């Protein structure tokens, strides 16, 4: 489904991502972990089209999408969330999801039509547990709710692979558990793949079928996490 | 339904005024409607799109000059010229907008200002064609628009049609998507929006309606002047939208019209209109950044809250 081939990018002298190769197959849930500044968000930007690579390729569904701009990648079914919640602040929660749905259906340029109420938008809102916040401005929602709203927006675009950049950051333990269960359930139901980063190890082990470890821009380990001494030292050693 | 009644009521009042107002008052009311339409056209770009556009007067001017040149130099039928003028403004907006949306925020604004001034200079210099700073006078209008009253009613009619069109456009999937882009271009882009295209389309739509306003001005006054394109003219719909409130469609119309009304009535007594305008602007920005419609809304919700408490 997704193949990342030798992807590299440098900011000035800083090699943020170095020759990273990875694969995510259909419906697979893969976590990328690594310390702050490891290059996780940058890798997501490279995959989703926010940053152009210096070298390497991104192949999605057998198609080389490296030259495509971000919005076209999204249209192909590559959805993403942002590390810092990213919503349409002055629109209601419902309109946020409705906008996502409109975009997904390719109606964004329909100047001469009416926006009609959409059951699918209500459903997406309900799916992320925000039905009761329907008419509140997205910018006025609690941070955790904004993250869930963003998830709902991405869901509304029916992605086949979701890139989630720290989906539970800023959430309470209860919200985190709820979000983990939600992502699990929806991925089961709809069969989309998930590539996500997370600092919360319970989330990583709760969701991921496979774990990749990124450090200083390079993949240093994958799979059998606890057995790897370097990972122990770098990452798990630091967590209580 | 309530909005429909409001629209029909406003239309009836505007038409009815034709029987009440003096010719001078009708000319003023028509100017106010034109300024309102001009502000409304800008607000599509600024209020809905979040793009601060300092060169909108260019398309207002192109609309006016297109009407003038087509009737005067090309000898076209005035009604045909009136119909073509907005399309020509749209063409200019399409080309200029294509460049402007390649930059965002301040850089976008500066590009619009630069292109607007460029067109102004071109019209100013092309004296043989455009009359330079004398403008073009004595424009032809259809025989049935010879009286002040007929011209007023024509402005009212065109204004109402444009308002209805814009109201429909404002409720479109396009506008919802544009508001999403305004709030968070990055989020919109990663959901699948071609941000530049979205902005370009509204730039052209707004420019087209500015062209209608400019052509109306030409018909109403039977002249066009180069200052229609001047950058200071671009500031009028910005201030009008700000005063009326960018969050609604009625706001910019009221604000744009009110500015003309104040200008005409205050300059009769004092030459300090620009200073008074400055003070009004400052007061609005500081005390009522949502404009008049924002004030009304706040006042209403407060009334609602009081009623709920009781
Ligand atoms: N646009 C940019 N320009 C310059 N440097 C950047 C840019 N984006 C990221 N960096 C740098 O690249 C490195 C990797 O950053 P990145 O945000 O990808 O890390 P991360 O693994 O997501 O960290 P965190 O866990 O804190 O989110 C950091 O040193 C960061 O400062
Ligand atoms: Mg990050």
Coordinates of C-alpha atoms and ligand atoms in Angstrom, one line a residue:
Chain A
X1 CA 0.0 0.0 0.0
X2 CA 2.7 2.5 1.1
X3 CA 6.3 2.1 0.2
X4 CA 8.9 4.6 1.3
X5 CA 12.1 4.2 -0.5
X6 CA 15.3 5.7 0.7
X7 CA 13.8 9.0 1.6
X8 CA 16.1 11.8 2.8
X9 CA 15.8 15.5 3.6
X10 CA 18.0 18.0 5.2
X11 CA 17.2 21.5 6.7
X12 CA 20.4 23.5 6.2
X13 CA 23.0 21.2 7.6
X14 CA 20.6 19.2 9.7
X15 CA 19.8 15.8 8.3
X16 CA 16.3 15.5 9.5
X17 CA 15.5 12.2 7.7
X18 CA 18.2 10.0 6.3
X19 CA 17.6 7.2 3.8
X20 CA 14.5 5.9 5.4
X21 CA 12.8 3.0 3.8
X22 CA 9.6 1.3 5.1
X23 CA 6.5 -0.4 4.0
X24 CA 3.0 -0.4 5.3
X25 CA 0.6 -3.0 3.8
X26 CA -3.1 -2.8 3.4
X27 CA -4.9 -2.3 6.7
X28 CA -1.7 -2.6 8.8
X29 CA -1.1 -0.5 11.9
X30 CA 2.5 0.6 12.3
X31 CA 4.0 2.9 14.9
X32 CA 7.0 5.0 14.5
X33 CA 8.7 5.9 17.8
X34 CA 11.7 7.9 18.6
X35 CA 12.9 10.7 20.9
X36 CA 12.0 14.4 20.3
X37 CA 13.5 15.8 17.2
X38 CA 14.1 12.3 15.7
X39 CA 12.4 13.3 12.5
X40 CA 9.0 11.6 12.9
X41 CA 6.9 14.6 11.9
X42 CA 9.3 15.4 9.1
X43 CA 8.9 11.9 7.8
X44 CA 5.1 12.3 7.9
X45 CA 5.5 15.6 6.0
X46 CA 7.6 13.9 3.4
X47 CA 5.0 11.1 3.0
X48 CA 2.0 13.4 2.9
X49 CA 3.6 16.1 0.7
X50 CA 4.2 18.9 3.1
X51 CA 8.0 18.7 2.6
X52 CA 9.8 17.8 -0.6
X53 CA 12.5 15.2 -0.2
X54 CA 16.1 15.7 -1.3
X55 CA 16.2 12.1 -2.4
X56 CA 14.1 9.0 -2.4
X57 CA 10.5 8.1 -3.4
X58 CA 7.1 7.6 -1.9
X59 CA 5.0 5.0 -3.6
X60 CA 1.3 4.7 -2.7
X61 CA -0.8 2.0 -4.2
X62 CA 1.8 1.2 -6.7
X63 CA 2.0 4.8 -7.9
X64 CA 5.0 7.1 -7.5
X65 CA 3.5 10.1 -5.7
X66 CA 6.7 11.9 -5.0
X67 CA 6.1 14.6 -7.5
X68 CA 2.4 15.1 -6.4
X69 CA 1.4 18.1 -4.3
X70 CA -0.2 17.4 -0.9
X71 CA -3.8 17.9 -1.9
X72 CA -3.5 15.3 -4.7
X73 CA -2.0 12.8 -2.3
X74 CA -5.0 13.4 0.0
X75 CA -7.3 12.8 -2.9
X76 CA -5.7 9.4 -3.4
X77 CA -6.7 8.3 0.1
X78 CA -3.7 9.4 2.1
X79 CA -5.2 11.2 5.2
X80 CA -3.2 12.8 8.0
X81 CA -3.6 14.5 11.3
X82 CA -1.2 17.1 12.8
X83 CA 0.8 16.9 15.9
X84 CA -0.7 20.2 17.1
X85 CA -4.5 20.0 16.7
X86 CA -5.4 21.6 13.4
X87 CA -9.1 22.5 12.8
X88 CA -11.1 25.2 11.2
X89 CA -11.4 27.4 14.2
X90 CA -14.2 29.7 13.2
X91 CA -16.5 27.0 11.8
X92 CA -18.7 24.8 14.0
X93 CA -17.7 21.3 14.7
X94 CA -20.3 20.1 12.3
X95 CA -19.1 22.4 9.5
X96 CA -15.6 21.2 10.0
X97 CA -16.7 17.7 9.2
X98 CA -19.0 18.9 6.5
X99 CA -16.2 20.8 4.9
X100 CA -14.0 17.6 4.9
X101 CA -16.8 15.7 3.4
X102 CA -17.4 18.3 0.7
X103 CA -13.7 18.3 -0.2
X104 CA -13.6 14.5 -0.2
X105 CA -16.5 14.4 -2.6
X106 CA -14.8 16.9 -4.9
X107 CA -17.5 19.5 -4.5
X108 CA -15.2 22.2 -3.3
X109 CA -15.5 24.2 -6.4
X110 CA -19.3 24.1 -6.7
X111 CA -20.1 27.7 -6.7
X112 CA -23.6 27.3 -7.9
X113 CA -25.1 24.7 -5.6
X114 CA -26.3 24.6 -2.0
X115 CA -24.6 22.9 0.9
X116 CA -27.2 20.4 2.0
X117 CA -27.2 18.8 5.5
X118 CA -25.3 15.5 5.3
X119 CA -26.1 12.5 7.4
X120 CA -22.5 11.3 6.8
X121 CA -21.2 14.4 8.6
X122 CA -23.4 13.7 11.6
X123 CA -22.2 10.2 11.6
X124 CA -18.5 11.1 11.4
X125 CA -19.1 13.5 14.3
X126 CA -20.9 10.9 16.3
X127 CA -18.1 8.3 15.5
X128 CA -15.6 10.5 17.3
X129 CA -18.0 11.2 20.1
X130 CA -18.6 14.9 19.4
X131 CA -22.3 14.8 18.5
X132 CA -23.1 16.9 21.6
X133 CA -20.6 19.5 20.5
X134 CA -22.0 19.8 17.1
X135 CA -22.7 23.5 17.0
X136 CA -19.8 24.8 19.0
X137 CA -17.0 26.6 17.2
X138 CA -14.1 24.3 16.7
X139 CA -11.7 26.8 18.1
X140 CA -13.6 26.9 21.3
X141 CA -13.4 23.1 21.9
X142 CA -11.0 21.5 24.4
X143 CA -7.7 20.5 23.0
X144 CA -8.5 16.8 23.2
X145 CA -11.8 17.4 21.5
X146 CA -10.1 19.3 18.7
X147 CA -7.8 16.3 18.1
X148 CA -10.8 14.0 17.9
X149 CA -12.6 16.4 15.6
X150 CA -9.6 16.4 13.4
X151 CA -9.7 12.6 13.4
X152 CA -13.4 12.9 12.4
X153 CA -12.5 15.2 9.5
X154 CA -9.9 12.8 8.2
X155 CA -12.3 9.9 8.6
X156 CA -14.9 11.8 6.6
X157 CA -12.5 11.7 3.7
X158 CA -12.5 7.9 3.8
X159 CA -8.7 7.5 3.7
X160 CA -7.1 4.2 2.9
X161 CA -4.1 5.0 4.9
X162 CA -4.1 7.4 7.9
X163 CA -1.0 9.2 9.1
X164 CA -1.6 10.2 12.7
X165 CA 1.0 12.4 14.3
X166 CA 0.7 11.9 18.0
X167 CA -3.1 11.4 18.0
X168 CA -3.5 11.4 21.7
X169 CA -1.1 14.2 22.6
X170 CA -2.7 16.6 25.1
X171 CA -5.5 14.1 26.0
X172 CA -6.4 12.9 29.5
X173 CA -5.8 9.2 30.2
X174 CA -9.6 8.5 29.7
X175 CA -9.6 10.4 26.4
X176 CA -6.5 8.6 25.3
X177 CA -8.1 5.2 26.0
X178 CA -11.2 6.3 24.2
X179 CA -9.2 7.4 21.1
X180 CA -7.2 4.3 21.0
X181 CA -10.4 2.2 21.1
X182 CA -11.9 4.4 18.5
X183 CA -9.0 4.1 16.0
X184 CA -8.9 0.4 16.6
X185 CA -12.6 -0.1 16.0
X186 CA -12.7 2.1 12.9
X187 CA -9.6 0.6 11.4
X188 CA -11.2 -2.9 12.0
X189 CA -14.5 -1.8 10.4
X190 CA -13.2 0.2 7.5
X191 CA -10.0 -1.6 6.9
X192 CA -7.7 1.5 6.5
X193 CA -4.1 1.3 7.5
X194 CA -2.6 3.4 10.2
X195 CA 0.9 4.8 10.4
X196 CA 1.3 6.8 13.6
X197 CA 3.8 8.3 16.0
X198 CA 3.3 8.4 19.7
X199 CA 5.2 9.0 22.9
X200 CA 2.7 7.2 25.0
X201 CA 4.0 3.6 25.0
X202 CA 0.6 2.2 26.1
X203 CA -0.9 3.6 22.9
X204 CA 2.0 2.3 20.8
X205 CA 1.6 -1.3 22.1
X206 CA -2.2 -1.0 22.2
X207 CA -2.6 -0.2 18.5
X208 CA 0.5 -1.1 16.6
X209 CA 1.1 -4.5 15.0
X210 CA 4.7 -3.4 14.2
X211 CA 7.0 -0.7 15.6
X212 CA 9.7 1.2 13.8
X213 CA 12.3 3.2 15.7
X214 CA 13.6 6.5 14.4
X215 CA 16.6 8.2 15.8
X216 CA 18.4 11.2 14.4
X217 CA 16.5 10.8 11.1
X218 CA 17.4 7.2 10.6
X219 CA 15.5 4.0 11.2
X220 CA 17.5 2.0 13.7
X221 CA 15.3 -0.8 14.5
X222 CA 12.0 -2.5 13.8
X223 CA 9.8 -5.2 15.0
X224 CA 11.0 -7.0 18.1
X225 CA 11.3 -4.0 20.2
X226 CA 12.2 -5.0 23.7
X227 CA 15.0 -7.3 22.5
X228 CA 17.0 -4.6 20.9
X229 CA 19.6 -3.2 23.3
X230 CA 20.0 0.1 21.4
X231 CA 16.3 0.7 21.6
X232 CA 16.4 -0.1 25.3
X233 CA 19.1 2.4 25.8
X234 CA 17.7 5.1 23.5
X235 CA 14.1 4.9 24.2
X236 CA 12.7 2.5 26.7
X237 CA 15.5 3.2 29.2
X238 CA 14.1 6.7 29.6
X239 CA 10.6 5.7 30.4
X240 CA 9.6 4.7 33.9
Chain B
X1 CA -38.1 31.8 5.0
X2 CA -37.5 34.8 7.2
X3 CA -34.5 35.8 5.1
X4 CA -36.8 35.5 2.0
X5 CA -39.3 37.9 3.6
X6 CA -36.5 40.3 4.6
X7 CA -35.2 40.3 1.0
X8 CA -38.6 40.9 -0.5
X9 CA -39.3 43.6 2.1
X10 CA -36.0 45.4 1.4
X11 CA -36.7 45.1 -2.3
X12 CA -40.1 46.7 -1.9
X13 CA -38.7 49.5 0.2
X14 CA -36.0 50.2 -2.3
X15 CA -38.4 50.3 -5.2
X16 CA -41.0 52.3 -3.2
X17 CA -38.4 54.9 -2.5
X18 CA -38.4 55.8 -6.2
X19 CA -41.7 57.5 -5.6
X20 CA -40.6 59.4 -2.5
X21 CA -37.1 60.6 -2.9
X22 CA -36.0 63.7 -4.7
X23 CA -33.7 63.2 -7.8
X24 CA -30.7 64.2 -5.7
X25 CA -31.6 61.8 -3.0
X26 CA -32.2 59.0 -5.5
X27 CA -28.8 59.6 -7.0
X28 CA -27.3 59.4 -3.5
X29 CA -29.2 56.2 -2.7
X30 CA -28.0 54.7 -6.0
X31 CA -24.4 55.6 -5.2
X32 CA -24.9 53.9 -1.8
X33 CA -26.2 50.7 -3.4
X34 CA -23.3 50.7 -5.8
X35 CA -20.8 51.1 -2.9
X36 CA -22.7 48.4 -1.0
X37 CA -22.3 46.0 -3.9
X38 CA -18.7 46.9 -4.3
X39 CA -18.1 46.2 -0.6
X40 CA -20.0 43.0 -0.8
X41 CA -17.9 41.8 -3.7
X42 CA -14.8 42.5 -1.8
X43 CA -16.1 40.8 1.3
X44 CA -16.4 37.5 -0.6
X45 CA -12.6 37.6 -0.9
X46 CA -11.8 39.3 2.4
X47 CA -14.4 38.1 4.8
X48 CA -15.0 34.6 3.4
X49 CA -11.6 34.0 2.0
X50 CA -9.5 35.9 4.6
X51 CA -7.5 37.5 1.8
X52 CA -6.9 41.2 2.3
X53 CA -7.2 42.7 -1.1
X54 CA -5.8 46.2 -1.7
X55 CA -6.4 46.3 -5.4
X56 CA -10.1 45.6 -5.8
X57 CA -10.8 49.0 -7.2
X58 CA -9.0 47.9 -10.4
X59 CA -11.9 45.6 -11.3
X60 CA -14.4 48.2 -10.3
X61 CA -12.6 50.6 -12.7
X62 CA -12.3 48.0 -15.4
X63 CA -16.0 47.4 -15.2
X64 CA -16.7 51.1 -15.5
X65 CA -14.1 51.7 -18.3
X66 CA -15.2 48.6 -20.2
X67 CA -18.7 50.1 -20.3
X68 CA -17.4 53.5 -21.3
X69 CA -15.1 52.3 -24.0
X70 CA -17.4 49.7 -25.5
X71 CA -20.2 52.3 -25.9
X72 CA -18.0 55.3 -26.8
X73 CA -15.2 53.8 -28.8
X74 CA -16.6 50.6 -30.1
X75 CA -20.1 51.9 -30.6
X76 CA -21.7 48.9 -28.9
X77 CA -25.3 48.9 -27.7
X78 CA -25.3 50.2 -24.1
X79 CA -27.0 47.1 -22.7
X80 CA -24.6 44.8 -24.5
X81 CA -21.8 46.8 -23.1
X82 CA -23.3 46.6 -19.6
X83 CA -23.5 42.8 -19.9
X84 CA -19.9 42.5 -21.2
X85 CA -18.3 44.8 -18.7
X86 CA -18.4 42.4 -15.7
X87 CA -17.0 39.6 -18.0
X88 CA -14.1 41.8 -19.0
X89 CA -13.5 42.6 -15.3
X90 CA -13.6 38.9 -14.7
X91 CA -10.9 38.4 -17.3
X92 CA -8.6 40.9 -15.7
X93 CA -9.3 39.4 -12.3
X94 CA -8.5 35.9 -13.7
X95 CA -5.1 37.0 -15.0
X96 CA -4.1 39.2 -12.0
X97 CA -5.5 36.8 -9.5
X98 CA -3.5 34.0 -11.0
X99 CA -0.3 35.8 -9.9
X100 CA -1.6 37.1 -6.6
X101 CA -2.7 33.8 -5.1
X102 CA 0.8 32.5 -5.6
X103 CA 1.6 34.5 -2.4
X104 CA -0.1 34.5 0.9
X105 CA -1.0 37.1 3.6
X106 CA 0.9 40.3 3.4
X107 CA 2.7 39.3 0.2
X108 CA -0.7 38.6 -1.4
X109 CA -2.0 42.0 -0.3
X110 CA 1.1 43.8 -1.6
X111 CA 0.8 42.1 -5.0
X112 CA -2.9 43.1 -5.3
X113 CA -1.9 46.7 -4.5
X114 CA 0.9 46.6 -7.0
X115 CA -1.3 45.2 -9.8
X116 CA -4.1 47.6 -8.9
X117 CA -1.7 50.6 -9.2
X118 CA -0.3 49.2 -12.4
X119 CA -3.7 49.2 -14.0
X120 CA -4.4 52.7 -12.6
X121 CA -1.2 54.0 -14.3
X122 CA -2.0 52.3 -17.5
X123 CA -5.5 54.0 -17.6
X124 CA -4.0 57.2 -16.5
X125 CA -1.3 57.2 -19.3
X126 CA -3.4 55.9 -22.2
X127 CA -4.9 59.3 -22.6
X128 CA -6.0 58.8 -26.3
X129 CA -8.0 55.8 -25.3
X130 CA -9.2 56.5 -21.8
X131 CA -9.0 60.3 -21.5
X132 CA -6.3 60.1 -18.9
X133 CA -7.1 62.0 -15.8
X134 CA -10.1 63.7 -17.5
X135 CA -11.9 60.4 -17.6
X136 CA -14.6 59.8 -20.1
X137 CA -17.8 61.9 -20.0
X138 CA -21.1 62.0 -21.7
X139 CA -21.5 58.2 -21.8
X140 CA -24.5 56.9 -23.7
X141 CA -27.2 55.0 -21.8
X142 CA -30.3 53.3 -23.2
X143 CA -33.1 55.7 -24.0
X144 CA -35.2 54.2 -21.2
X145 CA -32.5 55.2 -18.6
X146 CA -32.6 58.9 -19.4
X147 CA -34.4 59.9 -16.1
X148 CA -32.8 59.9 -12.7
X149 CA -35.7 57.8 -11.5
X150 CA -35.2 55.2 -14.2
X151 CA -31.5 55.0 -13.5
X152 CA -32.2 54.6 -9.8
X153 CA -34.5 51.7 -10.4
X154 CA -32.0 50.1 -12.8
X155 CA -29.4 50.3 -10.0
X156 CA -31.9 48.8 -7.5
X157 CA -32.8 46.0 -9.9
X158 CA -29.2 45.0 -10.7
X159 CA -28.2 45.3 -7.1
X160 CA -31.0 43.0 -6.0
X161 CA -30.1 40.4 -8.6
X162 CA -26.5 40.5 -7.6
X163 CA -27.3 40.3 -3.9
X164 CA -29.5 37.2 -4.6
X165 CA -26.7 35.6 -6.7
X166 CA -24.1 36.3 -4.0
X167 CA -26.4 35.0 -1.3
X168 CA -26.7 31.8 -3.1
X169 CA -22.9 31.6 -3.8
X170 CA -22.3 32.3 -0.1
X171 CA -24.3 29.2 0.8
X172 CA -22.4 27.0 -1.6
X173 CA -20.0 24.1 -1.0
X174 CA -17.4 26.3 -2.6
X175 CA -17.8 28.9 0.1
X176 CA -17.7 26.4 2.9
X177 CA -14.5 25.1 1.5
X178 CA -13.1 28.6 1.1
X179 CA -13.9 29.4 4.8
X180 CA -12.1 26.2 5.7
X181 CA -9.1 27.4 3.7
X182 CA -9.4 30.8 5.4
X183 CA -9.3 29.3 8.8
X184 CA -6.5 26.8 8.2
X185 CA -5.0 26.5 4.7
X186 CA -2.7 23.7 5.8
X187 CA -5.5 21.6 7.2
X188 CA -7.6 22.2 4.1
X189 CA -4.7 21.3 1.8
X190 CA -4.1 18.0 3.5
X191 CA -7.8 17.1 3.2
X192 CA -7.5 17.6 -0.5
X193 CA -8.1 21.2 -1.4
X194 CA -6.1 23.0 -4.1
X195 CA -5.7 26.1 -2.0
X196 CA -4.6 28.4 -4.7
X197 CA -7.3 27.4 -7.0
X198 CA -9.9 27.9 -4.3
X199 CA -8.5 31.4 -3.7
X200 CA -8.2 32.2 -7.4
X201 CA -11.9 31.4 -8.0
X202 CA -13.2 33.7 -5.3
X203 CA -10.8 36.4 -6.5
X204 CA -12.4 36.1 -10.0
X205 CA -16.0 35.9 -8.6
X206 CA -15.4 39.0 -6.4
X207 CA -13.8 40.8 -9.3
X208 CA -16.7 40.1 -11.5
X209 CA -19.2 41.6 -9.1
X210 CA -16.9 44.6 -8.6
X211 CA -17.1 45.0 -12.4
X212 CA -20.9 45.1 -12.2
X213 CA -20.6 47.8 -9.6
X214 CA -18.2 49.8 -11.8
X215 CA -20.5 49.5 -14.8
X216 CA -23.4 50.6 -12.7
X217 CA -21.4 53.7 -11.7
X218 CA -20.8 54.5 -15.3
X219 CA -24.4 54.2 -16.2
X220 CA -25.6 56.1 -13.2
X221 CA -23.2 59.0 -13.6
X222 CA -22.6 58.8 -17.3
X223 CA -18.9 59.3 -16.8
X224 CA -15.9 57.3 -15.6
X225 CA -12.9 58.7 -13.8
X226 CA -9.4 57.3 -13.4
X227 CA -9.7 57.5 -9.6
X228 CA -12.1 54.6 -9.8
X229 CA -9.0 52.4 -10.1
X230 CA -6.9 54.3 -7.5
X231 CA -5.7 52.4 -4.5
X232 CA -7.6 54.7 -2.1
X233 CA -10.8 53.6 -3.8
X234 CA -9.8 50.0 -2.9
X235 CA -9.8 51.1 0.8
X236 CA -13.5 52.1 0.6
X237 CA -15.0 48.5 0.4
X238 CA -12.4 47.4 3.0
X239 CA -13.6 50.1 5.4
X240 CA -17.2 49.5 4.4
X241 CA -17.0 45.8 5.2
X242 CA -15.2 46.5 8.4
X243 CA -17.9 49.0 9.5
X244 CA -20.8 46.8 8.5
X245 CA -19.3 43.6 9.6
X246 CA -17.5 41.0 7.5
X247 CA -19.4 38.1 9.0
X248 CA -22.6 38.7 7.0
X249 CA -23.8 39.7 3.6
X250 CA -25.9 42.6 4.8
X251 CA -23.0 44.1 6.8
X252 CA -20.8 45.2 3.9
X253 CA -23.8 46.6 2.0
X254 CA -24.8 48.7 5.0
X255 CA -21.2 49.7 5.7
X256 CA -20.4 50.5 2.1
X257 CA -23.6 52.5 1.7
X258 CA -23.1 54.3 5.0
X259 CA -19.7 55.5 4.1
X260 CA -21.0 57.2 1.0
X261 CA -23.9 58.7 2.9
X262 CA -21.6 60.1 5.6
X263 CA -19.1 61.3 3.0
X264 CA -21.7 63.2 1.0
X265 CA -23.4 64.7 4.1
X266 CA -20.3 65.5 6.1
X267 CA -18.4 67.1 3.2
X268 CA -21.3 69.6 2.9
X269 CA -20.3 71.1 6.2
X270 CA -16.6 70.5 6.6
X271 CA -13.6 69.7 4.5
X272 CA -12.3 67.5 7.3
X273 CA -14.1 64.3 6.0
X274 CA -10.9 62.3 5.7
X275 CA -10.1 63.1 9.3
X276 CA -13.6 62.2 10.5
X277 CA -13.4 59.0 8.4
X278 CA -10.1 58.2 10.2
X279 CA -11.7 58.7 13.6
X280 CA -14.7 56.5 12.6
X281 CA -12.4 53.8 11.4
X282 CA -10.4 53.9 14.6
X283 CA -13.5 53.7 16.8
X284 CA -14.8 50.7 14.8
X285 CA -11.6 48.8 15.0
X286 CA -11.2 49.4 18.7
X287 CA -14.8 49.2 19.9
X288 CA -16.7 47.1 17.3
X289 CA -14.2 45.0 15.3
X290 CA -17.2 42.8 14.1
X291 CA -18.9 45.9 12.7
X292 CA -22.5 47.0 13.0
X293 CA -23.9 43.5 12.3
X294 CA -21.6 42.2 15.0
X295 CA -22.9 44.7 17.4
X296 CA -26.5 43.8 16.7
X297 CA -25.7 40.1 17.0
X298 CA -24.0 40.7 20.4
X299 CA -26.9 42.8 21.5
X300 CA -29.3 40.1 20.4
X301 CA -27.6 37.2 22.1
X302 CA -27.3 39.3 25.3
X303 CA -31.1 39.9 25.1
X304 CA -31.6 36.2 24.5
X305 CA -29.4 35.4 27.6
X306 CA -31.4 37.9 29.7
X307 CA -34.6 36.3 28.5
X308 CA -33.3 32.9 29.3
X309 CA -32.4 33.9 32.8
X310 CA -35.8 35.2 33.6
Ligands
LIG1 N1 10.8 23.1 8.4 C1 11.9 22.9 9.1 N2 13.0 23.7 9.0 C2 14.1 23.4 9.7 N3 14.3 22.5 10.6 C3 13.2 21.6 10.8 C4 12.0 21.8 10.1 N4 11.1 20.8 10.5 C5 11.8 20.1 11.4 N5 13.1 20.6 11.6 C6 14.1 20.0 12.5 O1 14.2 18.6 12.1 C7 14.4 17.8 13.2 C8 13.3 16.8 13.3 O2 12.1 17.4 13.6 P1 10.7 16.6 13.7 O3 9.6 17.6 14.0 O4 10.5 15.8 12.5 O5 10.9 15.7 15.0 P2 9.9 14.7 15.7 O6 10.5 13.4 15.7 O7 8.5 14.9 15.2 O8 9.9 15.3 17.2 P3 8.8 15.4 18.3 O9 8.7 14.1 19.0 O10 9.2 16.5 19.2 O11 7.5 15.8 17.6 C9 14.3 18.8 14.4 O12 15.7 19.0 14.8 C10 13.6 20.0 13.9 O13 14.1 21.1 14.6
LIG2 MG1 6.7 15.5 15.8

